[in-house]
Short mmCIF file of C-alpha atoms in Angstrom, two decimals:
data_model
loop_
_atom_site.label_atom_id
_atom_site.label_comp_id
_atom_site.label_asym_id
_atom_site.label_seq_id
_atom_site.Cartn_x
_atom_site.Cartn_y
_atom_site.Cartn_z
CA UNK F 15 110.16 86.52 81.29
CA UNK F 16 107.10 86.85 83.62
CA UNK F 17 108.58 88.87 86.56
CA UNK F 18 105.71 87.96 88.66
CA UNK F 19 106.55 84.33 88.24
CA UNK F 20 109.93 84.70 89.62
CA UNK F 21 108.27 84.97 93.10
CA UNK F 22 107.89 81.29 92.76
CA UNK F 23 111.40 80.86 93.41
CA UNK F 24 111.39 82.89 96.72
CA UNK F 25 111.57 80.50 99.83
CA UNK F 26 108.36 81.04 101.77
CA UNK F 27 106.33 79.42 104.78
CA UNK F 28 103.41 79.37 102.37
CA UNK F 29 105.27 77.20 99.72
CA UNK F 30 104.73 73.36 100.07
CA UNK F 31 107.59 71.17 100.00
CA UNK F 32 109.70 70.58 96.98
CA UNK F 33 108.55 67.70 94.67
CA UNK F 34 104.77 67.79 95.79
CA UNK F 35 102.78 66.20 93.13
CA UNK F 36 99.74 67.96 91.51
CA UNK F 37 96.66 67.79 93.70
CA UNK F 38 93.36 66.56 92.24
CA UNK F 39 90.52 69.22 92.12
CA UNK F 40 87.67 68.63 94.70
CA UNK F 41 84.12 68.04 93.66
CA UNK F 42 81.75 71.02 94.55
CA UNK F 43 78.02 70.50 94.75
CA UNK F 44 75.92 71.00 91.63
CA UNK F 45 72.55 71.39 93.67
CA UNK F 46 71.46 72.62 97.06
CA UNK F 47 72.34 76.21 96.59
CA UNK F 48 69.99 79.20 96.43
CA UNK F 49 69.47 80.56 92.82
CA UNK F 50 69.08 84.26 92.80
CA UNK F 51 66.33 85.35 90.38
CA UNK F 52 67.56 87.10 87.09
CA UNK F 53 65.65 90.14 88.03
CA UNK F 54 67.40 90.75 91.13
CA UNK F 55 70.83 92.25 91.30
CA UNK F 56 73.66 90.54 93.20
CA UNK F 57 76.87 92.37 94.49
CA UNK F 58 79.10 93.41 91.68
CA UNK F 59 76.08 93.91 89.41
CA UNK F 60 74.87 96.88 91.81
CA UNK F 61 77.87 99.10 90.26
CA UNK F 62 76.15 101.58 88.08
CA UNK F 63 78.59 100.95 85.20
CA UNK F 64 78.56 97.14 85.55
CA UNK F 65 77.73 94.96 82.37
CA UNK F 66 77.96 91.08 82.02
CA UNK F 67 81.21 91.71 80.21
CA UNK F 68 82.81 93.76 83.23
CA UNK F 69 84.19 90.63 84.89
CA UNK F 70 85.20 87.20 83.70
CA UNK F 71 82.51 84.61 84.93
CA UNK F 72 84.51 82.89 87.55
CA UNK F 73 82.67 79.85 88.96
CA UNK F 74 83.22 77.99 92.15
CA UNK F 75 84.64 74.63 91.68
CA UNK F 76 86.21 75.49 88.33
CA UNK F 77 90.15 75.14 87.70
CA UNK F 78 91.29 78.44 86.24
CA UNK F 79 94.50 78.67 84.10
CA UNK F 80 94.93 74.76 84.66
CA UNK F 81 96.37 75.44 88.24
CA UNK F 82 93.86 77.23 90.55
CA UNK F 83 90.65 75.68 91.75
CA UNK F 84 88.07 78.30 92.90
CA UNK F 85 86.85 77.39 96.44
CA UNK F 86 84.67 80.44 97.48
CA UNK F 87 84.30 84.14 96.95
CA UNK F 88 85.89 86.50 99.31
CA UNK F 89 84.69 89.98 98.12
CA UNK F 90 84.31 92.33 95.46
CA UNK F 91 85.17 95.90 94.57
CA UNK F 92 85.06 98.30 91.75
CA UNK F 93 88.14 96.75 90.19
CA UNK F 94 87.95 93.25 90.67
CA UNK F 95 86.27 90.31 92.28
CA UNK F 96 88.34 88.21 94.91
CA UNK F 97 88.30 84.37 95.33
CA UNK F 98 89.99 81.80 97.77
CA UNK F 99 91.49 79.20 95.41
CA UNK F 100 93.58 76.10 95.84
CA UNK F 101 96.93 76.14 93.89
CA UNK F 102 96.78 72.40 92.76
CA UNK F 103 100.50 72.65 91.72
CA UNK F 104 101.83 73.62 95.00
CA UNK F 105 98.92 72.29 97.34
CA UNK F 106 98.21 75.51 98.96
CA UNK F 107 95.71 78.20 99.54
CA UNK F 108 95.98 81.46 97.28
CA UNK F 109 93.83 84.49 96.85
CA UNK F 110 92.94 85.12 93.09
CA UNK F 111 92.06 88.76 91.93
CA UNK F 112 89.78 88.63 88.85
CA UNK F 113 90.14 92.08 87.50
CA UNK F 114 87.64 94.21 85.72
CA UNK F 115 87.82 94.45 81.99
CA UNK F 116 89.33 97.73 80.28
CA UNK F 117 89.98 99.82 83.41
CA UNK F 118 93.13 102.06 83.80
CA UNK F 119 93.82 100.66 87.26
CA UNK F 120 94.37 97.19 85.96
CA UNK F 121 97.53 98.17 83.83
CA UNK F 122 98.76 100.43 86.98
CA UNK F 123 98.35 97.58 89.32
CA UNK F 124 100.15 94.88 87.21
CA UNK F 125 103.06 97.27 86.32
CA UNK F 126 103.71 98.07 90.07
CA UNK F 127 103.67 94.35 90.96
CA UNK F 128 106.12 93.74 88.02
CA UNK F 129 108.38 96.59 89.31
CA UNK F 130 108.30 95.45 92.75
CA UNK F 131 108.98 91.79 91.77
CA UNK F 132 112.00 92.97 90.05
CA UNK F 133 113.08 95.07 92.91
CA UNK F 134 112.43 92.04 95.33
CA UNK F 135 114.98 89.78 93.73
CA UNK F 136 117.88 91.81 94.89
CA UNK F 137 116.33 94.18 97.60
CA UNK F 138 116.95 92.77 101.11
CA UNK F 139 114.76 95.24 102.78
CA UNK F 140 112.62 93.91 105.75
CA UNK F 141 110.21 96.20 103.99
CA UNK F 142 109.07 93.38 101.60
CA UNK F 143 107.20 91.59 104.40
CA UNK F 144 104.71 94.63 104.79
CA UNK F 145 104.12 94.88 100.94
CA UNK F 146 101.75 92.26 99.41
CA UNK F 147 103.53 90.44 96.40
CA UNK F 148 101.98 88.96 93.41
CA UNK F 149 102.80 85.20 92.90
CA UNK F 150 101.42 84.89 89.39
CA UNK F 151 99.80 86.89 86.81
CA UNK F 152 97.80 85.46 83.63
CA UNK F 153 95.08 86.40 81.34
CA UNK F 154 92.28 84.57 80.13
CA UNK F 155 89.91 85.25 77.01
CA UNK F 156 86.12 85.25 77.30
CA UNK F 157 84.01 86.35 74.46
CA UNK F 158 85.59 89.47 72.79
CA UNK F 159 87.62 90.51 75.94
CA UNK F 160 90.97 89.64 77.78
CA UNK F 161 90.64 89.50 81.55
CA UNK F 162 93.80 89.84 83.78
CA UNK F 163 94.22 87.89 86.89
CA UNK F 164 96.46 88.25 89.93
CA UNK F 165 97.26 85.67 92.34
CA UNK F 166 98.43 86.47 95.87
CA UNK F 167 99.30 84.99 99.40
CA UNK F 168 96.00 84.83 101.35
CA UNK F 169 95.52 87.46 103.98
CA UNK F 170 92.80 88.29 106.43
CA UNK F 171 90.58 91.28 107.36
CA UNK F 172 91.03 94.77 106.30
CA UNK F 173 92.54 97.45 108.60
CA UNK F 174 89.06 99.17 108.56
CA UNK F 175 87.49 96.07 109.88
CA UNK F 176 89.99 95.94 112.78
CA UNK F 177 89.43 99.52 113.49
CA UNK F 178 85.80 98.83 113.93
CA UNK F 179 86.40 96.11 116.17
CA UNK F 180 88.71 98.33 118.37
CA UNK F 181 86.13 100.84 118.58
CA UNK F 182 87.15 103.24 116.07
CA UNK F 183 90.63 104.11 117.25
CA UNK F 184 93.88 102.18 118.25
CA UNK F 185 96.02 102.75 121.29
CA UNK F 186 99.44 104.63 120.91
CA UNK F 187 101.47 101.52 121.17
CA UNK F 188 99.76 99.86 118.20
CA UNK F 189 99.77 103.09 116.19
CA UNK F 190 103.72 103.33 116.80
CA UNK F 191 103.84 99.67 115.76
CA UNK F 192 101.76 100.25 112.58
CA UNK F 193 103.64 103.37 111.60
CA UNK F 194 106.98 101.48 111.93
CA UNK F 195 105.61 98.55 109.68
CA UNK F 196 104.11 101.07 107.07
CA UNK F 197 107.30 103.02 106.98
CA UNK F 198 109.27 99.92 106.28
CA UNK F 199 106.72 99.15 103.59
CA UNK F 200 106.97 102.68 101.98
CA UNK F 201 110.75 102.38 102.24
CA UNK F 202 110.71 99.23 100.07
CA UNK F 203 108.38 100.43 97.51
CA UNK F 204 109.74 103.91 97.21
CA UNK F 205 113.14 102.44 96.64
CA UNK F 206 111.43 100.71 93.73
CA UNK F 207 110.20 103.99 92.42
CA UNK F 208 106.67 102.97 93.19
CA UNK F 209 104.21 105.57 94.56
CA UNK F 210 101.22 103.92 96.25
CA UNK F 211 99.02 106.98 96.22
CA UNK F 212 96.05 105.52 97.88
CA UNK F 213 96.93 104.68 101.54
CA UNK F 214 93.92 103.92 103.49
CA UNK F 215 92.65 101.42 106.00
CA UNK F 216 90.68 99.25 103.34
CA UNK F 217 93.83 99.04 101.39
CA UNK F 218 96.02 97.26 104.25
CA UNK F 219 95.28 93.94 105.38
CA UNK F 220 96.31 91.78 108.26
CA UNK F 221 97.95 88.41 108.14
CA UNK F 222 95.98 85.56 109.28
CA UNK F 223 96.40 84.36 112.91
CA UNK F 224 95.28 80.89 112.43
CA UNK F 225 95.22 79.55 108.94
CA UNK F 226 93.13 76.62 109.63
CA UNK F 227 90.17 79.11 109.08
CA UNK F 228 90.84 78.87 105.32
CA UNK F 229 90.24 74.98 105.55
CA UNK F 230 86.93 75.66 107.39
CA UNK F 231 85.77 78.09 104.69
CA UNK F 232 86.26 75.34 102.04
CA UNK F 233 84.46 72.80 103.82
CA UNK F 234 81.68 75.16 104.55
CA UNK F 235 81.22 75.83 100.78
CA UNK F 236 80.83 72.24 100.11
CA UNK F 237 78.36 71.63 102.98
CA UNK F 238 76.39 75.03 102.28
CA UNK F 239 77.16 76.06 98.73
CA UNK F 240 76.93 79.83 98.20
CA UNK F 241 73.79 81.52 96.58
CA UNK F 242 74.36 82.27 92.91
CA UNK F 243 73.04 83.82 89.78
CA UNK F 244 73.85 82.05 86.41
CA UNK F 245 72.84 83.38 83.25
CA UNK F 246 73.76 82.92 79.62
CA UNK F 247 76.18 85.91 79.98
CA UNK F 248 77.42 85.98 83.47
CA UNK F 249 78.09 83.97 86.73
CA UNK F 250 77.62 86.06 89.89
CA UNK F 251 78.29 84.33 93.33
CA UNK F 252 77.55 85.69 96.99
CA UNK F 253 80.53 86.26 99.19
CA UNK F 254 81.22 83.63 101.85
CA UNK F 255 81.03 84.75 105.27
CA UNK F 256 84.70 84.80 107.05
CA UNK F 257 84.55 81.46 109.10
CA UNK F 258 85.68 81.21 112.75
CA UNK F 259 85.94 83.66 115.47
CA UNK F 260 87.67 87.05 115.17
CA UNK F 261 90.56 85.75 117.45
CA UNK F 262 91.50 83.28 114.94
CA UNK F 263 91.80 86.07 112.29
CA UNK F 264 93.52 88.77 114.28
CA UNK F 265 96.29 88.14 116.87
CA UNK F 266 99.97 88.45 117.41
CA UNK F 267 100.79 87.25 113.90
CA UNK F 268 98.62 89.82 112.30
CA UNK F 269 101.02 92.49 111.10
CA UNK F 270 99.74 94.91 108.61
CA UNK F 271 100.43 94.27 104.79
CA UNK F 272 100.05 97.20 102.24
CA UNK F 273 97.90 95.95 99.29
CA UNK F 274 95.95 97.30 96.41
CA UNK F 275 98.18 99.06 94.07
CA UNK F 276 95.58 99.97 91.47
CA UNK F 277 96.17 103.68 91.93
CA UNK F 278 100.14 103.48 92.11
CA UNK F 279 102.43 105.10 89.77
CA UNK F 280 105.82 103.70 88.69
CA UNK F 281 108.68 104.57 86.50
CA UNK F 282 108.84 108.36 86.82
CA UNK F 283 110.32 111.06 89.39
CA UNK F 284 107.11 113.17 89.39
CA UNK F 285 103.56 112.94 88.39
CA UNK F 286 100.50 115.46 88.05
CA UNK F 287 97.38 113.39 88.19
CA UNK F 288 94.66 113.88 90.90
CA UNK F 289 95.14 111.31 93.46
CA UNK F 290 94.56 110.15 97.09
CA UNK F 291 91.40 109.92 99.17
CA UNK F 292 90.13 113.57 99.77
CA UNK F 293 90.82 113.50 103.53
CA UNK F 294 94.42 112.29 103.00
CA UNK F 295 95.22 114.33 99.95
CA UNK F 296 98.56 116.08 100.04
CA UNK F 297 98.52 120.09 99.34
CA UNK F 298 100.72 119.65 96.13
CA UNK F 299 98.10 117.57 94.66
CA UNK F 300 95.29 120.26 95.50
CA UNK F 301 97.58 122.76 94.06
CA UNK F 302 98.04 120.74 90.93
CA UNK F 303 101.78 120.86 91.26
CA UNK F 304 104.02 117.80 90.42
CA UNK F 305 104.33 115.27 93.19
CA UNK F 306 106.32 112.29 94.08
CA UNK F 307 106.74 109.55 96.58
CA UNK F 308 106.19 112.20 99.35
CA UNK F 309 102.66 112.22 98.94
CA UNK F 310 102.64 108.86 100.62
CA UNK F 311 104.29 110.36 103.54
CA UNK F 312 101.79 112.94 103.91
CA UNK F 313 98.92 110.33 103.52
CA UNK F 314 100.48 108.21 106.16
CA UNK F 315 100.72 111.12 108.72
CA UNK F 316 96.99 111.88 108.21
CA UNK F 317 95.99 108.31 108.46
CA UNK F 318 98.20 107.75 111.95
CA UNK F 319 96.12 110.86 113.44
CA UNK F 320 92.99 109.22 112.35
CA UNK F 321 93.84 105.87 114.03
CA UNK F 322 95.11 107.62 117.30
CA UNK F 323 92.42 110.15 117.76
CA UNK F 324 89.46 108.60 116.19
CA UNK F 325 88.89 111.40 113.98
CA UNK F 326 90.14 112.76 110.63
CA UNK F 327 92.42 115.74 110.93
CA UNK F 328 90.93 117.14 107.64
CA UNK F 329 87.39 115.90 107.66
CA UNK F 330 84.75 116.54 104.94
CA UNK F 331 81.09 116.62 105.07
CA UNK F 332 79.00 114.26 103.02
CA UNK F 333 77.31 115.90 100.17
CA UNK F 334 79.22 119.09 100.36
CA UNK F 335 80.28 120.87 97.15
CA UNK F 336 83.59 119.60 96.16
CA UNK F 337 85.39 122.82 95.30
CA UNK F 338 83.82 124.22 98.70
CA UNK F 339 85.24 121.27 100.58
CA UNK F 340 88.50 121.75 99.06
CA UNK F 341 88.79 125.48 100.18
CA UNK F 342 87.79 124.58 103.71
CA UNK F 343 90.40 121.75 103.70
CA UNK F 344 93.21 124.03 102.59
CA UNK F 345 92.13 126.64 105.07
CA UNK F 346 92.14 124.20 107.95
CA UNK F 347 95.64 123.08 107.07
CA UNK F 348 96.75 126.80 107.21
CA UNK F 349 95.43 127.01 110.53
CA UNK F 350 96.95 124.00 112.00
CA UNK F 351 100.26 123.84 110.19
CA UNK F 352 101.00 127.52 109.48
CA UNK F 353 100.66 129.58 106.22
CA UNK F 354 101.74 127.76 103.05
CA UNK F 355 105.45 128.93 101.84
CA UNK F 356 105.36 131.86 99.28
CA UNK F 357 107.48 129.54 96.93
CA UNK F 358 104.82 126.86 97.02
CA UNK F 359 102.07 129.40 96.21
CA UNK F 360 104.03 130.99 93.62
CA UNK F 361 104.81 127.64 91.68
CA UNK F 362 101.09 126.88 91.76
CA UNK F 363 100.27 130.19 90.20
CA UNK F 364 96.59 131.06 89.48
CA UNK F 365 95.49 127.70 91.06
CA UNK F 366 96.70 128.78 94.66
CA UNK F 367 94.45 131.94 94.34
CA UNK F 368 91.46 129.65 94.37
CA UNK F 369 92.20 128.93 97.93
CA UNK F 370 94.60 131.68 99.31
CA UNK F 371 95.02 135.46 99.14
CA UNK F 372 98.02 137.11 97.79
CA UNK F 373 99.57 137.25 101.35
CA UNK F 374 99.15 133.64 101.85
CA UNK F 375 96.17 133.81 104.07
CA UNK F 376 93.24 131.51 103.32
CA UNK F 377 90.26 132.69 101.43
CA UNK F 378 87.96 131.54 104.06
CA UNK F 379 87.83 131.66 107.84
CA UNK F 380 87.80 128.45 110.03
CA UNK F 381 87.97 128.03 113.73
CA UNK F 382 91.44 128.73 115.41
CA UNK F 383 92.69 125.36 116.63
CA UNK F 384 96.16 123.88 117.13
CA UNK F 385 97.28 120.24 116.73
CA UNK F 386 98.01 120.14 120.39
CA UNK F 387 94.38 121.21 121.49
CA UNK F 388 92.81 118.80 119.08
CA UNK F 389 94.91 115.87 120.18
CA UNK F 390 94.37 116.56 123.71
CA UNK F 391 90.50 116.57 123.22
CA UNK F 392 90.42 113.77 121.16
CA UNK F 393 92.49 111.58 123.71
CA UNK F 394 90.31 112.39 126.83
CA UNK F 395 88.12 109.35 126.20
CA UNK F 396 90.96 107.12 125.42
CA UNK F 397 91.11 103.55 127.12
CA UNK F 398 94.67 103.75 127.67
CA UNK F 399 96.03 107.04 128.91
CA UNK F 400 98.73 108.68 126.75
CA UNK F 401 101.56 110.68 128.71
CA UNK F 402 102.52 114.23 127.69
CA UNK F 403 105.90 112.98 126.54
CA UNK F 404 104.00 110.36 124.21
CA UNK F 405 101.74 113.13 122.88
CA UNK F 406 104.64 115.62 122.17
CA UNK F 407 106.79 113.04 120.57
CA UNK F 408 103.96 111.99 118.27
CA UNK F 409 102.99 115.52 117.32
CA UNK F 410 106.60 116.33 116.36
CA UNK F 411 106.47 113.11 114.21
CA UNK F 412 103.24 114.24 112.64
CA UNK F 413 104.52 117.75 111.96
CA UNK F 414 107.40 116.36 109.90
CA UNK F 415 105.10 114.18 107.71
CA UNK F 416 102.81 117.05 107.17
CA UNK F 417 105.21 119.75 105.92
CA UNK F 418 103.65 121.82 103.37
CA UNK F 419 106.50 121.60 100.81
CA UNK F 420 107.38 117.86 99.78
CA UNK F 421 111.10 118.62 99.85
CA UNK F 422 110.71 119.20 103.65
CA UNK F 423 109.02 116.02 104.36
CA UNK F 424 111.51 113.09 105.40
CA UNK F 425 111.68 109.97 103.49
CA UNK F 426 110.33 106.69 105.01
CA UNK F 427 113.93 105.70 105.92
CA UNK F 428 114.60 108.98 107.71
CA UNK F 429 111.22 108.68 109.53
CA UNK F 430 112.12 105.14 110.74
CA UNK F 431 114.92 107.11 112.87
CA UNK F 432 112.38 109.68 114.32
CA UNK F 433 112.50 109.74 118.19
CA UNK F 434 108.89 108.75 118.28
CA UNK F 435 109.58 105.69 116.35
CA UNK F 436 112.77 104.55 117.99
CA UNK F 437 111.58 105.33 121.58
CA UNK F 438 110.50 102.34 123.76
#
């Protein structure tokens, strides 16, 4: 049984009425578009590892898997190209993810969605609303390779886009609402024994305020076909600019949704791989100790600090030697959070001695600061003032998420009852 297919049976506002007949595909222009020269690289071709076999040659207008008509290209990344499609069997818009060939993240993501689908059949947690689900999964053969596809509900802009629009930081009330939503999301995925392992703004999307913009995008593609580059080996299309004003994409309905499970781990209690964006990386990962779902809690705490203050708590300089940057980051942790527990360093063994002396002090000196002083200085330019009580409650919450030892970090469920979260 395809567990992802089971989501078709879940009632949703995105489902069309029962008994709707299959919709005929639309005709898309065969002329009138800009043809990109073969010598010019376009979008995913710019990845240094790209070959014509890296991605399935999706074409606008084609019907994929006898069900999904491709309408326009939404984007691309290191692991997939993203397409807006119409599900002809349900007469609705869907987002199709055409995944890169033979890459480890593909199997991880599919396994994570299968696990979440299975858990979602019986789990009544509200957290499901804040986690992207897979509506379908299928494979297509092209040349000598098999290519995986995932189908999702369409979502809007990424949180990093919204962060830019907001001027690089969010007000306290939004940060608290966001924290609550993400804790619910983590509560659900952790109850499914899934670790996301890559929480960052670009992996969180917002629900669309006004879904009529999707229709406008379809009509624009017919009137103004996207530039493309078609060769005997591949088909590359330019992304479509999002139609409509920003207020039609971001509004009261735009709750955050946790997406992109390509780095997720499932099925085990602990792991040892190197994970997470460096600025959000938990200490046990640096120290090469087994880690678990609590790395997501550390990651969330660092991300909330970034959203409120406008700065990374553990920033790193571009181009800096990675080993030197790691030492500086662990030293800064020790200054802001106190020295790491002796037991943690003992468990890490020789690895810990790369960062810390025998007495637990950091091997390099960093400026003496406190979380209180950093937050106060960063909030001086905030548009909406933050009260002393709000700052203290936020800092107490952050300290709980940033405990050195993973056993000391509360679970997502426990943090949902934290005074900062529950206060009005």
